[in-house]
Amino acid sequence: MFRHLDRIDPWLKRMDPAGPHERPQERSTLSRDNKEMHPYQLSQAAWHALSHAVDHLHCLRTVLKDAHVMHMYAPYSLARAALENASAAVWLLAPDDRAERVRRRLRFAALDIKGGEAVRELLGAPEGRKPAEARTEQLREIARRRGVDPKTAVRRLTYGEIVEAAGDTMPGGRVPFVLTWKMCSAIAHGDSWATINVVSQEEIPGAPSGLAHLKITADPKTLFFAVSMTAAGWRLYDDRSRRIRTQRDVTLSVGTVQTQRTARGSRSPPPRPTARGWSAVRSVASCAGRRQPGHQLPCFGPVLGHGLGSACILAG
């Protein structure tokens, strides 16, 4: 159990306010997404969800490992919050299609606007500088500019839908994640069926006939799914934050190397690469042009002699 919870340490360092402020690299998928969805940045929403997930897992580890306290029901509420927020990050970042990422980010913003408006009405507070309907219309306008159906961009969203879709991206499928989420939610609500079927029980002798005295403790196995979903969210965030290598990058890289060689004192133009060398450059450029997310793209090092030199692999 603690082995899973100790995975949060590098995530806590990333969230440290005293640490470096992370931003998606320029010309990365997330950087472009942020520009196309401004002011509803995708990277901010995903980071916000992941920070909530990690904070709840940190609290859970503090109680279980540091304080050595195993409560009956409270761990399930913490695990539920972690799983919901990690699922939200995965749900936002997972689609390869930018239009779908736009749609999901706008739906997530609409859900937030609706929640805030419900609290305002409950308190009888006056509307802010920009009423909820005006903010919702702004979401529709962003959708129109990005070729997304404005009706689907503000369609009702639930965490049930989020957890199911995020679970579909995991190796084991949605069932264990949705089941864990439902069990944790039921215990948070005090449902009897969950108390009987989910928590660990030990019968204590001496109960009257027809009754049972039970010692109840939380079952830590459910924590695994919250941690694994959080890890998936961070992986997606990092993948989407890396700069994408393009055909122009490859061309500039080769051109820069040749210019540097000339500047070092070569009085004559550098020798032309062989036919084999140019074929390799064209092959790399072709791969860059049709590159798919997650694929690896070779980037070649210095030009040596008449051919291409050492190669490295850049994760896309």
PDB file of N, CA, C and O in Angstrom, residues 167-209:
ATOM      1  N   GLY A 167     -11.346   5.843 -17.714  1.00  0.00           N
ATOM      2  CA  GLY A 167     -11.088   4.419 -17.502  1.00  0.00           C
ATOM      3  C   GLY A 167     -10.882   3.665 -18.800  1.00  0.00           C
ATOM      4  O   GLY A 167     -10.103   2.703 -18.856  1.00  0.00           O
ATOM      5  N   ASP A 168     -11.564   4.103 -19.869  1.00  0.00           N
ATOM      6  CA  ASP A 168     -11.402   3.455 -21.176  1.00  0.00           C
ATOM      7  C   ASP A 168      -9.983   3.593 -21.715  1.00  0.00           C
ATOM      8  O   ASP A 168      -9.568   2.811 -22.573  1.00  0.00           O
ATOM      9  N   THR A 169      -9.236   4.582 -21.252  1.00  0.00           N
ATOM     10  CA  THR A 169      -7.869   4.773 -21.739  1.00  0.00           C
ATOM     11  C   THR A 169      -6.850   3.932 -20.974  1.00  0.00           C
ATOM     12  O   THR A 169      -5.687   3.871 -21.378  1.00  0.00           O
ATOM     13  N   MET A 170      -7.269   3.301 -19.879  1.00  0.00           N
ATOM     14  CA  MET A 170      -6.348   2.549 -19.031  1.00  0.00           C
ATOM     15  C   MET A 170      -6.227   1.101 -19.505  1.00  0.00           C
ATOM     16  O   MET A 170      -7.156   0.564 -20.125  1.00  0.00           O
ATOM     17  N   PRO A 171      -5.096   0.452 -19.228  1.00  0.00           N
ATOM     18  CA  PRO A 171      -4.881  -0.915 -19.718  1.00  0.00           C
ATOM     19  C   PRO A 171      -5.968  -1.902 -19.311  1.00  0.00           C
ATOM     20  O   PRO A 171      -6.339  -2.766 -20.094  1.00  0.00           O
ATOM     21  N   GLY A 172      -6.503  -1.787 -18.112  1.00  0.00           N
ATOM     22  CA  GLY A 172      -7.521  -2.733 -17.662  1.00  0.00           C
ATOM     23  C   GLY A 172      -8.932  -2.372 -18.037  1.00  0.00           C
ATOM     24  O   GLY A 172      -9.875  -3.087 -17.674  1.00  0.00           O
ATOM     25  N   GLY A 173      -9.111  -1.250 -18.748  1.00  0.00           N
ATOM     26  CA  GLY A 173     -10.451  -0.832 -19.115  1.00  0.00           C
ATOM     27  C   GLY A 173     -11.140  -0.075 -17.995  1.00  0.00           C
ATOM     28  O   GLY A 173     -10.597   0.135 -16.914  1.00  0.00           O
ATOM     29  N   ARG A 174     -12.384   0.309 -18.245  1.00  0.00           N
ATOM     30  CA  ARG A 174     -13.090   1.199 -17.322  1.00  0.00           C
ATOM     31  C   ARG A 174     -13.617   0.526 -16.063  1.00  0.00           C
ATOM     32  O   ARG A 174     -13.772   1.181 -15.029  1.00  0.00           O
ATOM     33  N   VAL A 175     -13.906  -0.779 -16.117  1.00  0.00           N
ATOM     34  CA  VAL A 175     -14.659  -1.422 -15.035  1.00  0.00           C
ATOM     35  C   VAL A 175     -14.013  -1.237 -13.659  1.00  0.00           C
ATOM     36  O   VAL A 175     -14.684  -0.795 -12.714  1.00  0.00           O
ATOM     37  N   PRO A 176     -12.724  -1.547 -13.455  1.00  0.00           N
ATOM     38  CA  PRO A 176     -12.169  -1.399 -12.099  1.00  0.00           C
ATOM     39  C   PRO A 176     -12.177   0.030 -11.597  1.00  0.00           C
ATOM     40  O   PRO A 176     -12.344   0.271 -10.399  1.00  0.00           O
ATOM     41  N   PHE A 177     -12.029   0.983 -12.485  1.00  0.00           N
ATOM     42  CA  PHE A 177     -12.001   2.388 -12.070  1.00  0.00           C
ATOM     43  C   PHE A 177     -13.398   2.896 -11.746  1.00  0.00           C
ATOM     44  O   PHE A 177     -13.597   3.601 -10.755  1.00  0.00           O
ATOM     45  N   VAL A 178     -14.358   2.542 -12.591  1.00  0.00           N
ATOM     46  CA  VAL A 178     -15.737   2.964 -12.322  1.00  0.00           C
ATOM     47  C   VAL A 178     -16.253   2.273 -11.065  1.00  0.00           C
ATOM     48  O   VAL A 178     -16.927   2.897 -10.233  1.00  0.00           O
ATOM     49  N   LEU A 179     -15.929   1.001 -10.897  1.00  0.00           N
ATOM     50  CA  LEU A 179     -16.354   0.279  -9.704  1.00  0.00           C
ATOM     51  C   LEU A 179     -15.756   0.901  -8.443  1.00  0.00           C
ATOM     52  O   LEU A 179     -16.460   1.119  -7.443  1.00  0.00           O
ATOM     53  N   THR A 180     -14.457   1.213  -8.480  1.00  0.00           N
ATOM     54  CA  THR A 180     -13.813   1.844  -7.326  1.00  0.00           C
ATOM     55  C   THR A 180     -14.462   3.189  -7.020  1.00  0.00           C
ATOM     56  O   THR A 180     -14.728   3.518  -5.855  1.00  0.00           O
ATOM     57  N   TRP A 181     -14.720   3.971  -8.046  1.00  0.00           N
ATOM     58  CA  TRP A 181     -15.343   5.284  -7.863  1.00  0.00           C
ATOM     59  C   TRP A 181     -16.735   5.157  -7.254  1.00  0.00           C
ATOM     60  O   TRP A 181     -17.090   5.890  -6.330  1.00  0.00           O
ATOM     61  N   LYS A 182     -17.521   4.215  -7.741  1.00  0.00           N
ATOM     62  CA  LYS A 182     -18.869   4.027  -7.209  1.00  0.00           C
ATOM     63  C   LYS A 182     -18.829   3.547  -5.754  1.00  0.00           C
ATOM     64  O   LYS A 182     -19.635   3.987  -4.916  1.00  0.00           O
ATOM     65  N   MET A 183     -17.917   2.644  -5.443  1.00  0.00           N
ATOM     66  CA  MET A 183     -17.818   2.146  -4.074  1.00  0.00           C
ATOM     67  C   MET A 183     -17.396   3.272  -3.118  1.00  0.00           C
ATOM     68  O   MET A 183     -17.960   3.429  -2.034  1.00  0.00           O
ATOM     69  N   CYS A 184     -16.386   4.042  -3.529  1.00  0.00           N
ATOM     70  CA  CYS A 184     -15.937   5.143  -2.675  1.00  0.00           C
ATOM     71  C   CYS A 184     -17.026   6.194  -2.507  1.00  0.00           C
ATOM     72  O   CYS A 184     -17.210   6.748  -1.407  1.00  0.00           O
ATOM     73  N   SER A 185     -17.775   6.467  -3.575  1.00  0.00           N
ATOM     74  CA  SER A 185     -18.857   7.442  -3.487  1.00  0.00           C
ATOM     75  C   SER A 185     -19.957   6.947  -2.555  1.00  0.00           C
ATOM     76  O   SER A 185     -20.505   7.713  -1.750  1.00  0.00           O
ATOM     77  N   ALA A 186     -20.272   5.662  -2.643  1.00  0.00           N
ATOM     78  CA  ALA A 186     -21.323   5.102  -1.798  1.00  0.00           C
ATOM     79  C   ALA A 186     -20.937   5.164  -0.320  1.00  0.00           C
ATOM     80  O   ALA A 186     -21.774   5.468   0.545  1.00  0.00           O
ATOM     81  N   ILE A 187     -19.683   4.894  -0.019  1.00  0.00           N
ATOM     82  CA  ILE A 187     -19.241   4.974   1.381  1.00  0.00           C
ATOM     83  C   ILE A 187     -19.242   6.424   1.851  1.00  0.00           C
ATOM     84  O   ILE A 187     -19.608   6.717   2.997  1.00  0.00           O
ATOM     85  N   ALA A 188     -18.860   7.353   0.977  1.00  0.00           N
ATOM     86  CA  ALA A 188     -18.902   8.770   1.344  1.00  0.00           C
ATOM     87  C   ALA A 188     -20.327   9.209   1.654  1.00  0.00           C
ATOM     88  O   ALA A 188     -20.548  10.087   2.494  1.00  0.00           O
ATOM     89  N   HIS A 189     -21.306   8.593   0.981  1.00  0.00           N
ATOM     90  CA  HIS A 189     -22.718   8.916   1.226  1.00  0.00           C
ATOM     91  C   HIS A 189     -23.314   8.105   2.376  1.00  0.00           C
ATOM     92  O   HIS A 189     -24.472   8.316   2.739  1.00  0.00           O
ATOM     93  N   GLY A 190     -22.561   7.167   2.927  1.00  0.00           N
ATOM     94  CA  GLY A 190     -23.068   6.361   4.028  1.00  0.00           C
ATOM     95  C   GLY A 190     -24.016   5.265   3.610  1.00  0.00           C
ATOM     96  O   GLY A 190     -24.836   4.806   4.415  1.00  0.00           O
ATOM     97  N   ASP A 191     -23.912   4.792   2.368  1.00  0.00           N
ATOM     98  CA  ASP A 191     -24.813   3.738   1.891  1.00  0.00           C
ATOM     99  C   ASP A 191     -24.472   2.412   2.577  1.00  0.00           C
ATOM    100  O   ASP A 191     -23.302   2.009   2.639  1.00  0.00           O
ATOM    101  N   SER A 192     -25.508   1.720   3.045  1.00  0.00           N
ATOM    102  CA  SER A 192     -25.297   0.475   3.787  1.00  0.00           C
ATOM    103  C   SER A 192     -24.705  -0.621   2.918  1.00  0.00           C
ATOM    104  O   SER A 192     -23.874  -1.411   3.380  1.00  0.00           O
ATOM    105  N   TRP A 193     -25.138  -0.705   1.661  1.00  0.00           N
ATOM    106  CA  TRP A 193     -24.645  -1.785   0.806  1.00  0.00           C
ATOM    107  C   TRP A 193     -23.125  -1.710   0.665  1.00  0.00           C
ATOM    108  O   TRP A 193     -22.452  -2.748   0.600  1.00  0.00           O
ATOM    109  N   ALA A 194     -22.594  -0.489   0.603  1.00  0.00           N
ATOM    110  CA  ALA A 194     -21.148  -0.344   0.467  1.00  0.00           C
ATOM    111  C   ALA A 194     -20.447  -0.728   1.758  1.00  0.00           C
ATOM    112  O   ALA A 194     -19.380  -1.362   1.736  1.00  0.00           O
ATOM    113  N   THR A 195     -21.028  -0.381   2.882  1.00  0.00           N
ATOM    114  CA  THR A 195     -20.429  -0.750   4.170  1.00  0.00           C
ATOM    115  C   THR A 195     -20.344  -2.260   4.308  1.00  0.00           C
ATOM    116  O   THR A 195     -19.361  -2.808   4.815  1.00  0.00           O
ATOM    117  N   ILE A 196     -21.368  -2.950   3.831  1.00  0.00           N
ATOM    118  CA  ILE A 196     -21.401  -4.409   3.950  1.00  0.00           C
ATOM    119  C   ILE A 196     -20.444  -5.077   2.977  1.00  0.00           C
ATOM    120  O   ILE A 196     -19.794  -6.075   3.296  1.00  0.00           O
ATOM    121  N   ASN A 197     -20.312  -4.529   1.780  1.00  0.00           N
ATOM    122  CA  ASN A 197     -19.607  -5.230   0.711  1.00  0.00           C
ATOM    123  C   ASN A 197     -18.203  -4.722   0.409  1.00  0.00           C
ATOM    124  O   ASN A 197     -17.437  -5.406  -0.273  1.00  0.00           O
ATOM    125  N   VAL A 198     -17.839  -3.540   0.886  1.00  0.00           N
ATOM    126  CA  VAL A 198     -16.582  -2.936   0.458  1.00  0.00           C
ATOM    127  C   VAL A 198     -15.521  -2.958   1.552  1.00  0.00           C
ATOM    128  O   VAL A 198     -14.380  -3.353   1.316  1.00  0.00           O
ATOM    129  N   VAL A 199     -15.876  -2.534   2.762  1.00  0.00           N
ATOM    130  CA  VAL A 199     -14.875  -2.387   3.814  1.00  0.00           C
ATOM    131  C   VAL A 199     -14.454  -3.742   4.362  1.00  0.00           C
ATOM    132  O   VAL A 199     -15.143  -4.756   4.183  1.00  0.00           O
ATOM    133  N   SER A 200     -13.308  -3.760   5.032  1.00  0.00           N
ATOM    134  CA  SER A 200     -12.848  -4.981   5.693  1.00  0.00           C
ATOM    135  C   SER A 200     -13.603  -5.147   7.018  1.00  0.00           C
ATOM    136  O   SER A 200     -13.781  -4.180   7.769  1.00  0.00           O
ATOM    137  N   GLN A 201     -14.033  -6.366   7.299  1.00  0.00           N
ATOM    138  CA  GLN A 201     -14.852  -6.628   8.489  1.00  0.00           C
ATOM    139  C   GLN A 201     -14.257  -7.773   9.301  1.00  0.00           C
ATOM    140  O   GLN A 201     -13.715  -8.724   8.745  1.00  0.00           O
ATOM    141  N   GLU A 202     -14.390  -7.633  10.592  1.00  0.00           N
ATOM    142  CA  GLU A 202     -13.996  -8.702  11.513  1.00  0.00           C
ATOM    143  C   GLU A 202     -15.082  -8.823  12.570  1.00  0.00           C
ATOM    144  O   GLU A 202     -15.386  -7.864  13.288  1.00  0.00           O
ATOM    145  N   GLU A 203     -15.708  -9.989  12.650  1.00  0.00           N
ATOM    146  CA  GLU A 203     -16.835 -10.164  13.579  1.00  0.00           C
ATOM    147  C   GLU A 203     -16.319 -10.272  15.014  1.00  0.00           C
ATOM    148  O   GLU A 203     -15.329 -10.957  15.296  1.00  0.00           O
ATOM    149  N   ILE A 204     -17.005  -9.579  15.908  1.00  0.00           N
ATOM    150  CA  ILE A 204     -16.664  -9.574  17.332  1.00  0.00           C
ATOM    151  C   ILE A 204     -17.709 -10.394  18.068  1.00  0.00           C
ATOM    152  O   ILE A 204     -18.917 -10.165  17.908  1.00  0.00           O
ATOM    153  N   PRO A 205     -17.304 -11.387  18.848  1.00  0.00           N
ATOM    154  CA  PRO A 205     -18.282 -12.232  19.540  1.00  0.00           C
ATOM    155  C   PRO A 205     -19.068 -11.456  20.598  1.00  0.00           C
ATOM    156  O   PRO A 205     -18.649 -10.407  21.065  1.00  0.00           O
ATOM    157  N   GLY A 206     -20.232 -12.024  20.971  1.00  0.00           N
ATOM    158  CA  GLY A 206     -21.043 -11.442  22.037  1.00  0.00           C
ATOM    159  C   GLY A 206     -22.248 -10.672  21.561  1.00  0.00           C
ATOM    160  O   GLY A 206     -22.956 -10.079  22.379  1.00  0.00           O
ATOM    161  N   ALA A 207     -22.522 -10.675  20.246  1.00  0.00           N
ATOM    162  CA  ALA A 207     -23.688  -9.939  19.748  1.00  0.00           C
ATOM    163  C   ALA A 207     -24.964 -10.704  20.070  1.00  0.00           C
ATOM    164  O   ALA A 207     -24.976 -11.935  20.132  1.00  0.00           O
ATOM    165  N   PRO A 208     -26.105 -10.012  20.271  1.00  0.00           N
ATOM    166  CA  PRO A 208     -27.394 -10.685  20.481  1.00  0.00           C
ATOM    167  C   PRO A 208     -27.771 -11.533  19.274  1.00  0.00           C
ATOM    168  O   PRO A 208     -27.246 -11.345  18.168  1.00  0.00           O
ATOM    169  N   SER A 209     -28.671 -12.473  19.478  1.00  0.00           N
ATOM    170  CA  SER A 209     -29.114 -13.355  18.407  1.00  0.00           C
ATOM    171  C   SER A 209     -29.708 -12.535  17.265  1.00  0.00           C
ATOM    172  O   SER A 209     -30.510 -11.628  17.479  1.00  0.00           O
TER     173      SER A 209
END
